Tab-separated table of C-alpha atoms in Angstrom:
chain	number	residue	atom	x	y	z
B	1	MET	CA	-7.252	-23.368	18.428
B	2	SER	CA	-4.272	-23.595	20.408
B	3	THR	CA	-1.731	-20.887	19.892
B	4	ALA	CA	1.188	-22.772	21.349
B	5	ILE	CA	3.366	-22.578	18.230
B	6	ARG	CA	7.189	-22.517	17.796
B	7	PRO	CA	9.113	-19.269	18.121
B	8	SER	CA	10.165	-17.600	14.928
B	9	ALA	CA	11.103	-14.257	13.629
B	10	CYS	CA	8.485	-14.593	10.868
B	11	PRO	CA	4.960	-13.195	11.649
B	12	GLY	CA	2.051	-15.567	11.292
B	13	LEU	CA	-1.667	-15.201	12.111
B	14	LEU	CA	-1.051	-16.820	15.392
B	15	ARG	CA	2.318	-15.348	16.054
B	16	ILE	CA	2.385	-11.513	16.493
B	17	VAL	CA	6.019	-10.359	15.949
B	18	GLN	CA	7.024	-7.090	17.498
B	19	ALA	CA	8.411	-4.136	15.376
B	20	LEU	CA	9.056	-0.589	16.038
B	21	ASP	CA	5.531	0.392	15.143
B	22	GLY	CA	3.789	-2.382	17.079
B	23	GLY	CA	3.056	-6.030	16.368
B	24	ILE	CA	2.699	-7.574	12.889
B	25	CYS	CA	0.210	-10.305	12.161
B	26	ARG	CA	0.637	-12.035	8.664
B	27	ILE	CA	-2.393	-13.620	7.165
B	28	LYS	CA	-1.592	-16.317	4.730
B	29	LEU	CA	-4.142	-16.531	1.940
B	30	ASN	CA	-4.948	-19.863	0.250
B	31	GLY	CA	-3.931	-19.180	-3.387
B	32	GLY	CA	-3.722	-15.440	-2.618
B	33	SER	CA	-7.551	-15.137	-2.671
B	34	ILE	CA	-9.787	-13.628	-0.044
B	35	SER	CA	-13.512	-13.259	-0.001
B	36	ALA	CA	-15.064	-9.831	0.182
B	37	ASP	CA	-16.400	-10.742	3.647
B	38	GLN	CA	-12.933	-11.882	4.748
B	39	ALA	CA	-11.564	-8.553	3.470
B	40	ASP	CA	-14.108	-6.697	5.503
B	41	ALA	CA	-12.949	-8.627	8.552
B	42	VAL	CA	-9.344	-7.855	7.983
B	43	ALA	CA	-10.201	-4.114	7.580
B	44	ASN	CA	-12.311	-4.084	10.760
B	45	ALA	CA	-9.708	-5.947	12.815
B	46	ALA	CA	-6.881	-3.609	11.716
B	47	GLU	CA	-9.072	-0.642	12.560
B	48	GLN	CA	-10.387	-1.935	15.825
B	49	PHE	CA	-7.296	-3.723	17.270
B	50	ALA	CA	-4.358	-2.091	15.536
B	51	GLY	CA	-3.250	1.117	13.910
B	52	GLY	CA	-5.134	0.538	10.712
B	53	ALA	CA	-2.032	-0.168	8.585
B	54	ILE	CA	-2.575	-3.156	6.281
B	55	GLU	CA	0.206	-4.391	3.880
B	56	ALA	CA	-0.042	-6.422	0.690
B	57	THR	CA	3.094	-8.708	0.762
B	58	ASN	CA	5.328	-10.032	-2.049
B	59	ARG	CA	4.028	-13.476	-1.387
B	60	ALA	CA	0.324	-12.465	-2.110
B	61	ASN	CA	-0.544	-12.284	1.619
B	62	LEU	CA	-1.775	-9.540	3.785
B	63	GLN	CA	-0.354	-8.411	7.167
B	64	ILE	CA	-1.572	-6.096	9.836
B	65	ARG	CA	0.838	-3.626	11.541
B	66	GLY	CA	0.681	-1.620	14.676
B	67	ILE	CA	-0.948	-4.190	16.928
B	68	GLY	CA	-0.939	-3.285	20.621
B	69	GLU	CA	-2.421	-5.130	23.711
B	70	GLN	CA	-5.522	-6.470	21.801
B	71	SER	CA	-3.588	-9.064	19.830
B	72	SER	CA	-5.798	-11.910	21.121
B	73	ALA	CA	-8.941	-10.135	20.134
B	74	LEU	CA	-7.410	-9.517	16.681
B	75	ILE	CA	-6.524	-13.161	16.201
B	76	ASP	CA	-9.900	-14.374	17.320
B	77	ARG	CA	-11.640	-12.098	14.842
B	78	LEU	CA	-9.429	-13.277	11.857
B	79	LEU	CA	-9.962	-16.956	12.969
B	80	ALA	CA	-13.721	-16.313	13.164
B	81	ALA	CA	-13.476	-15.069	9.539
B	82	GLY	CA	-11.953	-18.338	8.345
B	83	LEU	CA	-8.586	-16.746	7.730
B	84	GLY	CA	-6.508	-19.133	9.865
B	85	PRO	CA	-4.850	-22.541	9.499
B	86	ARG	CA	-6.621	-25.804	10.091
B	87	ASN	CA	-4.321	-26.386	13.148
B	88	ALA	CA	-1.837	-23.930	14.914
B	89	ALA	CA	1.239	-25.958	13.708
B	90	GLY	CA	0.104	-25.732	10.186
B	91	ASP	CA	0.187	-21.929	9.803
B	92	ASP	CA	3.920	-21.639	9.156
B	93	VAL	CA	3.921	-24.047	6.299
B	94	ARG	CA	1.232	-22.679	4.107
B	95	ASN	CA	3.716	-21.282	1.726
B	96	LEU	CA	2.303	-22.062	-1.757
B	97	MET	CA	2.396	-19.483	-4.499
B	98	LEU	CA	0.134	-19.545	-7.539
B	99	SER	CA	-0.625	-17.092	-10.236
B	100	PRO	CA	-3.021	-14.371	-9.203
B	101	THR	CA	-4.983	-15.453	-12.338
B	102	ALA	CA	-5.096	-19.051	-11.511
B	103	GLY	CA	-8.108	-20.736	-13.322
B	104	ILE	CA	-8.949	-17.483	-15.376
B	105	ASP	CA	-5.651	-16.811	-17.321
B	106	ARG	CA	-5.830	-17.010	-21.076
B	107	GLN	CA	-2.394	-18.617	-21.327
B	108	MET	CA	-2.845	-21.112	-18.545
B	109	ARG	CA	-2.196	-24.946	-19.419
B	110	PHE	CA	-4.447	-26.131	-16.518
B	111	ASP	CA	-6.263	-24.807	-13.519
B	112	THR	CA	-3.902	-25.112	-10.693
B	113	ARG	CA	-6.383	-24.393	-7.880
B	114	ALA	CA	-7.560	-28.092	-7.134
B	115	LEU	CA	-4.071	-29.309	-6.963
B	116	ALA	CA	-3.001	-26.272	-4.742
B	117	GLU	CA	-5.878	-27.067	-2.404
B	118	GLN	CA	-4.651	-30.684	-2.162
B	119	ILE	CA	-0.994	-29.514	-1.495
B	120	LEU	CA	-2.114	-27.018	1.177
B	121	ASP	CA	-4.294	-29.711	2.860
B	122	THR	CA	-1.275	-32.074	3.017
B	123	LEU	CA	1.053	-29.322	4.285
B	124	GLN	CA	-1.279	-28.529	7.160
B	125	SER	CA	-2.288	-32.068	8.026
B	126	HIS	CA	1.069	-33.960	7.632
B	127	PRO	CA	2.644	-33.338	11.183
B	128	ARG	CA	6.187	-33.965	9.856
B	129	PHE	CA	5.869	-30.980	7.530
B	130	HIS	CA	5.327	-28.751	10.539
B	131	GLU	CA	9.157	-29.084	11.011
B	132	LEU	CA	9.789	-26.981	7.871
B	133	SER	CA	10.945	-23.533	8.234
B	134	ALA	CA	8.273	-20.751	8.040
B	135	LYS	CA	10.209	-19.594	4.897
B	136	PHE	CA	10.311	-22.795	3.080
B	137	ALA	CA	8.009	-22.254	0.022
B	138	VAL	CA	6.623	-23.944	-3.108
B	139	GLN	CA	5.484	-22.563	-6.204
B	140	LEU	CA	2.834	-24.006	-8.666
B	141	ASP	CA	2.857	-22.382	-12.049
B	142	GLY	CA	0.139	-23.377	-14.512
B	143	GLY	CA	1.727	-21.559	-17.336
B	144	GLU	CA	-0.221	-18.316	-16.852
B	145	ALA	CA	0.586	-15.063	-18.604
B	146	LEU	CA	0.571	-13.391	-15.320
B	147	ALA	CA	2.955	-15.218	-13.010
B	148	MET	CA	5.835	-14.154	-10.593
B	149	LEU	CA	8.649	-16.045	-12.186
B	150	GLU	CA	11.632	-14.342	-10.196
B	151	HIS	CA	10.933	-15.210	-6.557
B	152	PRO	CA	13.199	-18.183	-5.667
B	153	HIS	CA	11.358	-21.235	-4.163
B	154	ASP	CA	12.526	-24.343	-2.492
B	155	LEU	CA	10.447	-26.292	-4.882
B	156	TRP	CA	8.862	-25.110	-8.085
B	157	LEU	CA	6.583	-26.793	-10.530
B	158	SER	CA	5.564	-25.318	-13.930
B	159	ALA	CA	3.146	-26.675	-16.546
B	160	PHE	CA	4.128	-27.437	-20.132
B	161	GLU	CA	3.060	-29.731	-22.832
B	162	ARG	CA	4.912	-32.575	-24.682
B	163	ASP	CA	3.719	-34.747	-27.419
B	164	GLY	CA	0.132	-33.888	-26.381
B	165	GLU	CA	0.759	-34.772	-22.772
B	166	ALA	CA	0.404	-32.233	-19.888
B	167	LEU	CA	3.476	-32.288	-17.644
B	168	LEU	CA	4.954	-30.306	-14.762
B	169	ALA	CA	8.677	-29.464	-14.978
B	170	PHE	CA	10.150	-28.919	-11.573
B	171	GLY	CA	13.199	-27.482	-10.088
B	172	LEU	CA	14.790	-26.975	-6.594
B	173	ALA	CA	16.111	-23.744	-4.907
B	174	GLY	CA	15.331	-21.515	-7.830
B	175	CYS	CA	12.788	-20.046	-10.192
B	176	PRO	CA	10.522	-21.569	-13.165
B	177	THR	CA	12.804	-19.658	-15.594
B	178	ASP	CA	15.696	-21.764	-14.483
B	179	ARG	CA	16.650	-24.976	-16.082
B	180	ALA	CA	14.311	-27.714	-14.767
B	181	VAL	CA	15.748	-30.821	-13.264
B	182	GLY	CA	12.962	-33.063	-14.278
B	183	ALA	CA	9.321	-33.427	-15.046
B	184	VAL	CA	6.287	-35.421	-13.666
B	185	THR	CA	2.747	-36.190	-14.954
B	186	LEU	CA	-0.108	-34.013	-13.316
B	187	GLU	CA	-1.267	-37.206	-11.775
B	188	ASN	CA	2.143	-37.287	-9.875
B	189	ALA	CA	2.394	-33.645	-9.019
B	190	HIS	CA	0.989	-33.924	-5.480
B	191	ALA	CA	3.231	-37.002	-4.808
B	192	LEU	CA	6.249	-35.046	-6.037
B	193	VAL	CA	5.734	-32.361	-3.548
B	194	VAL	CA	5.283	-34.862	-0.686
B	195	VAL	CA	8.392	-36.866	-1.711
B	196	VAL	CA	10.591	-33.836	-2.065
B	197	LEU	CA	9.588	-32.307	1.234
B	198	GLU	CA	10.124	-35.670	3.088
B	199	LEU	CA	13.405	-36.255	1.350
B	200	PHE	CA	14.526	-32.764	2.253
B	201	LEU	CA	13.520	-33.338	5.948
B	202	ASP	CA	15.473	-36.814	5.812
B	203	LEU	CA	18.562	-35.246	4.463
B	204	ALA	CA	18.880	-31.910	5.972
B	205	ARG	CA	20.521	-31.050	9.234
B	206	PRO	CA	18.527	-28.713	11.519
B	207	GLU	CA	20.514	-25.663	10.594
B	208	GLN	CA	19.807	-26.352	6.901
B	209	THR	CA	16.464	-24.693	6.795
B	210	ARG	CA	16.185	-24.153	2.968
B	211	MET	CA	16.741	-26.312	-0.058
B	212	ARG	CA	19.656	-24.128	-1.085
B	213	HIS	CA	21.403	-24.920	2.164
B	214	LEU	CA	21.151	-28.714	1.496
B	215	LEU	CA	22.071	-28.273	-2.104
B	216	ASP	CA	25.221	-26.283	-1.188
B	217	GLU	CA	26.554	-29.476	0.416
B	218	LEU	CA	24.596	-32.370	-1.333
B	219	PRO	CA	24.965	-32.618	-5.077
B	220	MET	CA	21.821	-32.249	-7.046
B	221	LEU	CA	22.321	-35.492	-8.821
B	222	ALA	CA	22.420	-37.252	-5.504
B	223	PHE	CA	19.153	-35.675	-4.391
B	224	LEU	CA	17.575	-36.688	-7.732
B	225	GLU	CA	18.788	-40.210	-7.599
B	226	GLN	CA	16.996	-40.606	-4.221
B	227	LEU	CA	13.881	-38.934	-5.629
B	228	ARG	CA	13.840	-41.245	-8.614
B	229	ALA	CA	13.855	-44.178	-6.358
B	230	ARG	CA	10.559	-43.020	-4.748
B	231	LEU	CA	8.881	-41.691	-7.771
B	232	PRO	CA	8.812	-41.774	-11.556
B	233	ILE	CA	10.578	-38.795	-12.970
B	234	LYS	CA	10.664	-37.837	-16.699
B	235	ALA	CA	13.497	-36.170	-18.442
B	236	ASN	CA	13.132	-32.438	-18.924
B	237	SER	CA	14.222	-32.522	-22.575
B	238	GLY	CA	15.279	-28.813	-22.787
B	239	TRP	CA	11.923	-27.211	-21.862
B	240	GLN	CA	12.243	-23.624	-20.768
B	241	ARG	CA	9.626	-21.364	-19.182
B	242	THR	CA	9.001	-18.226	-21.217
B	243	PRO	CA	9.179	-15.121	-19.048
B	244	ALA	CA	6.057	-13.143	-18.485
B	245	THR	CA	6.052	-9.761	-20.161
B	246	GLY	CA	4.062	-6.490	-19.633
B	247	ASP	CA	2.171	-5.083	-16.622
B	248	LEU	CA	-0.585	-7.598	-16.423
B	249	HIS	CA	-1.169	-7.050	-12.715
B	250	ILE	CA	-2.443	-3.546	-13.293
B	251	GLY	CA	-5.431	-2.420	-15.269
B	252	ALA	CA	-8.124	-4.286	-17.061
B	253	HIS	CA	-7.038	-7.619	-18.851
B	254	GLN	CA	-8.993	-10.235	-20.834
B	255	GLN	CA	-9.718	-13.517	-19.053
B	256	ASN	CA	-10.066	-16.973	-20.665
B	257	ALA	CA	-13.905	-16.567	-20.983
B	258	ASP	CA	-15.571	-14.139	-23.357
B	259	ASN	CA	-16.560	-10.747	-22.203
B	260	LEU	CA	-14.915	-11.196	-18.791
B	261	VAL	CA	-11.873	-9.323	-17.495
B	262	TYR	CA	-9.987	-9.108	-14.290
B	263	VAL	CA	-9.077	-5.565	-13.090
B	264	GLY	CA	-5.898	-4.857	-11.087
B	265	ALA	CA	-4.889	-2.073	-8.879
B	266	VAL	CA	-1.869	-1.174	-6.816
B	267	PRO	CA	-1.954	0.386	-3.377
B	268	PRO	CA	0.815	2.851	-3.159
B	269	LEU	CA	3.932	0.992	-1.810
B	270	GLY	CA	1.896	-1.932	-0.869
B	271	ARG	CA	0.214	-0.129	1.932
B	272	LEU	CA	-3.716	-0.338	2.369
B	273	ASP	CA	-5.875	1.324	4.858
B	274	PRO	CA	-9.201	-0.031	6.003
B	275	ILE	CA	-11.234	2.346	3.796
B	276	MET	CA	-9.246	1.058	0.738
B	277	LEU	CA	-9.740	-2.636	1.540
B	278	ARG	CA	-13.368	-2.285	2.418
B	279	GLY	CA	-13.840	-0.251	-0.890
B	280	ALA	CA	-12.221	-3.102	-2.734
B	281	ALA	CA	-14.445	-5.653	-1.149
B	282	ARG	CA	-17.525	-3.715	-1.957
B	283	LEU	CA	-16.369	-3.303	-5.552
B	284	ALA	CA	-15.691	-6.969	-5.784
B	285	ARG	CA	-19.371	-7.707	-4.776
B	286	GLN	CA	-20.720	-5.052	-7.121
B	287	PHE	CA	-18.643	-5.796	-10.282
B	288	GLY	CA	-16.890	-9.162	-9.770
B	289	ASP	CA	-17.490	-12.491	-8.148
B	290	GLY	CA	-17.318	-11.358	-4.531
B	291	SER	CA	-13.564	-12.193	-4.110
B	292	VAL	CA	-10.297	-10.258	-4.150
B	293	ARG	CA	-6.940	-11.776	-5.095
B	294	LEU	CA	-3.605	-10.423	-3.902
B	295	THR	CA	-0.542	-10.599	-6.076
B	296	PRO	CA	3.222	-10.906	-5.481
B	297	TRP	CA	3.467	-7.321	-6.939
B	298	GLN	CA	1.880	-6.170	-3.760
B	299	SER	CA	-1.333	-5.371	-5.613
B	300	LEU	CA	-4.845	-6.728	-5.789
B	301	LEU	CA	-7.046	-8.083	-8.623
B	302	LEU	CA	-10.833	-8.241	-8.938
B	303	PRO	CA	-11.669	-11.188	-11.084
B	304	ASN	CA	-14.679	-12.161	-13.375
B	305	VAL	CA	-15.750	-8.486	-14.093
B	306	LYS	CA	-17.904	-7.892	-17.271
B	307	ALA	CA	-15.837	-6.140	-19.825
B	308	SER	CA	-18.472	-3.486	-20.158
B	309	ASP	CA	-18.046	-2.594	-16.446
B	310	ALA	CA	-14.153	-2.371	-16.514
B	311	ALA	CA	-13.937	1.434	-17.030
B	312	GLN	CA	-16.403	2.247	-14.190
B	313	LEU	CA	-14.680	-0.204	-11.963
B	314	LEU	CA	-11.265	1.414	-12.712
B	315	GLU	CA	-12.493	4.886	-11.888
B	316	SER	CA	-13.936	3.464	-8.608
B	317	LEU	CA	-10.675	2.003	-7.671
B	318	LYS	CA	-8.902	5.365	-8.507
B	319	SER	CA	-11.367	7.037	-6.071
B	320	LEU	CA	-10.053	4.769	-3.474
B	321	ASN	CA	-6.486	6.108	-4.173
B	322	LEU	CA	-5.450	2.868	-5.782
B	323	LEU	CA	-3.148	3.068	-8.751
B	324	THR	CA	-4.533	1.580	-12.002
B	325	GLU	CA	-2.093	2.594	-14.725
B	326	ALA	CA	1.420	1.418	-15.065
B	327	VAL	CA	2.643	4.871	-16.228
B	328	GLU	CA	2.169	6.180	-12.763
B	329	PRO	CA	5.737	6.110	-11.126
B	330	LEU	CA	4.501	5.063	-7.694
B	331	SER	CA	3.009	1.927	-9.311
B	332	ARG	CA	6.389	0.606	-9.989
B	333	ILE	CA	8.204	1.452	-6.872
B	334	ILE	CA	8.368	-0.755	-3.917
B	335	ALA	CA	9.743	-0.077	-0.508
B	336	CYS	CA	10.016	-1.832	2.826
B	337	THR	CA	8.610	-0.412	6.036
B	338	GLY	CA	11.720	1.636	6.743
B	339	SER	CA	12.906	3.401	9.870
B	340	ASN	CA	9.467	4.656	10.706
B	341	GLY	CA	8.278	1.122	11.585
B	342	CYS	CA	11.385	-1.208	11.728
B	343	GLY	CA	14.305	-1.063	14.028
B	344	LYS	CA	16.740	-2.283	11.406
B	345	GLY	CA	15.670	0.384	8.919
B	346	LEU	CA	18.384	3.003	8.160
B	347	ALA	CA	16.104	5.437	6.476
B	348	ASP	CA	12.421	6.251	5.948
B	349	THR	CA	11.893	4.380	2.754
B	350	LYS	CA	8.177	4.894	2.345
B	351	HIS	CA	8.655	8.702	2.606
B	352	ASP	CA	11.599	8.635	0.321
B	353	ALA	CA	9.808	6.357	-2.176
B	354	ARG	CA	6.983	8.988	-2.455
B	355	ARG	CA	9.568	11.697	-2.956
B	356	LEU	CA	11.381	9.644	-5.732
B	357	ALA	CA	8.063	9.125	-7.578
B	358	THR	CA	7.640	12.876	-7.926
B	359	LEU	CA	11.097	13.170	-9.356
B	360	LEU	CA	11.213	10.528	-12.003
B	361	PRO	CA	10.171	11.710	-15.476
B	362	GLN	CA	8.787	8.181	-16.262
B	363	ALA	CA	7.853	5.186	-14.257
B	364	GLN	CA	10.725	2.747	-13.514
B	365	SER	CA	10.951	-0.432	-11.428
B	366	VAL	CA	12.944	0.661	-8.313
B	367	HIS	CA	13.220	-1.049	-5.003
B	368	LEU	CA	14.007	0.895	-1.791
B	369	SER	CA	15.423	-1.190	0.985
B	370	GLY	CA	16.012	0.044	4.490
B	371	CYS	CA	18.577	-2.602	5.105
B	372	THR	CA	20.335	-5.634	3.408
B	373	ARG	CA	17.489	-8.016	4.429
B	374	SER	CA	15.337	-6.927	1.408
B	375	CYS	CA	12.048	-7.719	3.073
B	376	ALA	CA	9.955	-5.895	0.431
B	377	ALA	CA	11.381	-7.757	-2.528
B	378	ALA	CA	12.028	-11.524	-2.887
B	379	HIS	CA	13.403	-10.892	-6.282
B	380	CYS	CA	16.264	-8.619	-7.576
B	381	ALA	CA	14.582	-5.427	-9.021
B	382	PRO	CA	16.170	-3.653	-12.121
B	383	ALA	CA	17.244	-0.944	-9.716
B	384	THR	CA	17.726	-0.990	-5.954
B	385	LEU	CA	18.416	1.830	-3.520
B	386	LEU	CA	19.863	0.469	-0.340
B	387	ALA	CA	19.737	2.865	2.652
B	388	VAL	CA	23.079	3.659	4.261
B	389	SER	CA	21.745	6.526	6.501
B	390	ALA	CA	18.674	8.757	6.758
B	391	GLY	CA	17.922	10.076	3.376
B	392	HIS	CA	20.974	8.483	1.750
B	393	TYR	CA	21.256	5.374	-0.353
B	394	ASP	CA	23.619	3.241	-2.463
B	395	LEU	CA	22.289	2.533	-5.945
B	396	TYR	CA	22.617	-0.933	-7.609
B	397	PHE	CA	21.562	-2.086	-11.005
B	398	ARG	CA	20.582	-5.769	-11.570
B	399	ASP	CA	23.355	-7.873	-13.172
B	400	ALA	CA	22.568	-11.533	-13.734
B	401	ALA	CA	26.330	-12.343	-13.100
B	402	LEU	CA	26.407	-10.843	-9.540
B	403	PRO	CA	24.427	-11.955	-6.563
B	404	GLY	CA	22.394	-9.829	-4.185
B	405	PHE	CA	21.211	-6.406	-5.555
B	406	GLY	CA	23.547	-6.588	-8.626
B	407	ALA	CA	26.229	-4.107	-9.503
B	408	LEU	CA	26.985	-1.066	-7.337
B	409	HIS	CA	26.661	2.109	-9.387
B	410	ALA	CA	26.921	4.944	-6.907
B	411	ARG	CA	27.270	5.474	-3.144
B	412	ASN	CA	25.557	7.583	-0.570
B	413	LEU	CA	23.145	9.201	-2.773
B	414	THR	CA	20.355	11.717	-1.827
B	415	ILE	CA	16.936	10.828	-3.297
B	416	GLU	CA	17.374	13.810	-5.752
B	417	ALA	CA	20.841	12.605	-6.887
B	418	ALA	CA	19.350	9.043	-7.256
B	419	ALA	CA	16.508	10.300	-9.381
B	420	THR	CA	18.915	12.109	-11.666
B	421	LEU	CA	20.863	8.774	-12.108
B	422	LEU	CA	17.715	6.658	-12.797
B	423	ALA	CA	16.427	9.218	-15.216
B	424	ALA	CA	19.665	9.055	-17.171
B	425	ARG	CA	19.647	5.333	-17.091
B	426	SER	CA	16.070	5.101	-18.483
B	427	ARG	CA	17.236	7.375	-21.380
B	428	SER	CA	20.089	5.251	-22.246
B	429	PRO	CA	19.696	2.953	-25.230
B	430	LEU	CA	21.831	0.224	-23.470
B	431	ASP	CA	18.997	-0.037	-20.898
B	432	ALA	CA	16.338	-1.147	-23.377
């Protein structure tokens, strides 16, 4: 496979991007799923050709860090494992997010996997779509209980039912919990994706790389008018996606088949080592169906486990130093690479996050970001600590009325001071 691909700041499997701690290779996983054999291949490649650091990303992918001079050998090893795109130009556009429990979720309205495969095939095989930004992304939501509904996407589709008919609501430059702009039948879902992407490329100037950039200038109604001229669009009629609740990405949870569960575990701060990943692959073979699914919560799931095996599997995952209970503070904290591996990081966020976890009296959702780019979180977390210097952070609380990280609560805090404020916030009845 040719590796002559366009320059970009975004890593890919074929494009190693340099960071302070070496090269980064991002492996985009179809539907967030990887076979146990492929997981072994990633672990072995990270160990043999890089520093051994493997990250679960917030788009349910994997990336290897610390790659040195053996980048070509690493790429060849991953391609041999079937982890690459169909063609070099297609790697950037494989940005399709599914629920981690696609096909097995008790609440799902349909199995999204066949449609997802069709969309991914088109994204890779349609040469014009290779013009899309490496950040341009689509979400296909089958109505699952476990679904990341806070990550903005350029196009999202979400399943619902009206008058006995299965439909997909859709929206542009937002999330499934936003108000939909229309709906299509399941039969027209693939066509909708194709038409929206083609229309975007027809209308956007080169510097307008995302749907939101185009819609800042072009009224939504004007875009929809052109869309309706190419495809039958149904009215939305007030449908609204119900937000997911609970911590369904961690622990054991019932599937849509009797006596089967999936089991979720969180690598601390999204960072795996080869032993962890190989261990998860081994357990997937022993207890599951031989696959591992990654999640947008930077965690992993083992699907199709017998309910009677769940307790033993959870203990085995714990022995790999994976977190399996939502009450563990570190299971709810996310942090970017920080100054230890990124030249833009103003603080060692991974180190500070571990310190914060020891200081919090109970688990809280907190995001530590080494700079304003917010690489570790595509959504706005309930609380964000934004680094301003080594060991010091500004504290923000999410506010739906404000952009970015939300409302600034306090400046230039040490981790100890931040922990005190976060603990007080968690005790407040206003923060229920």
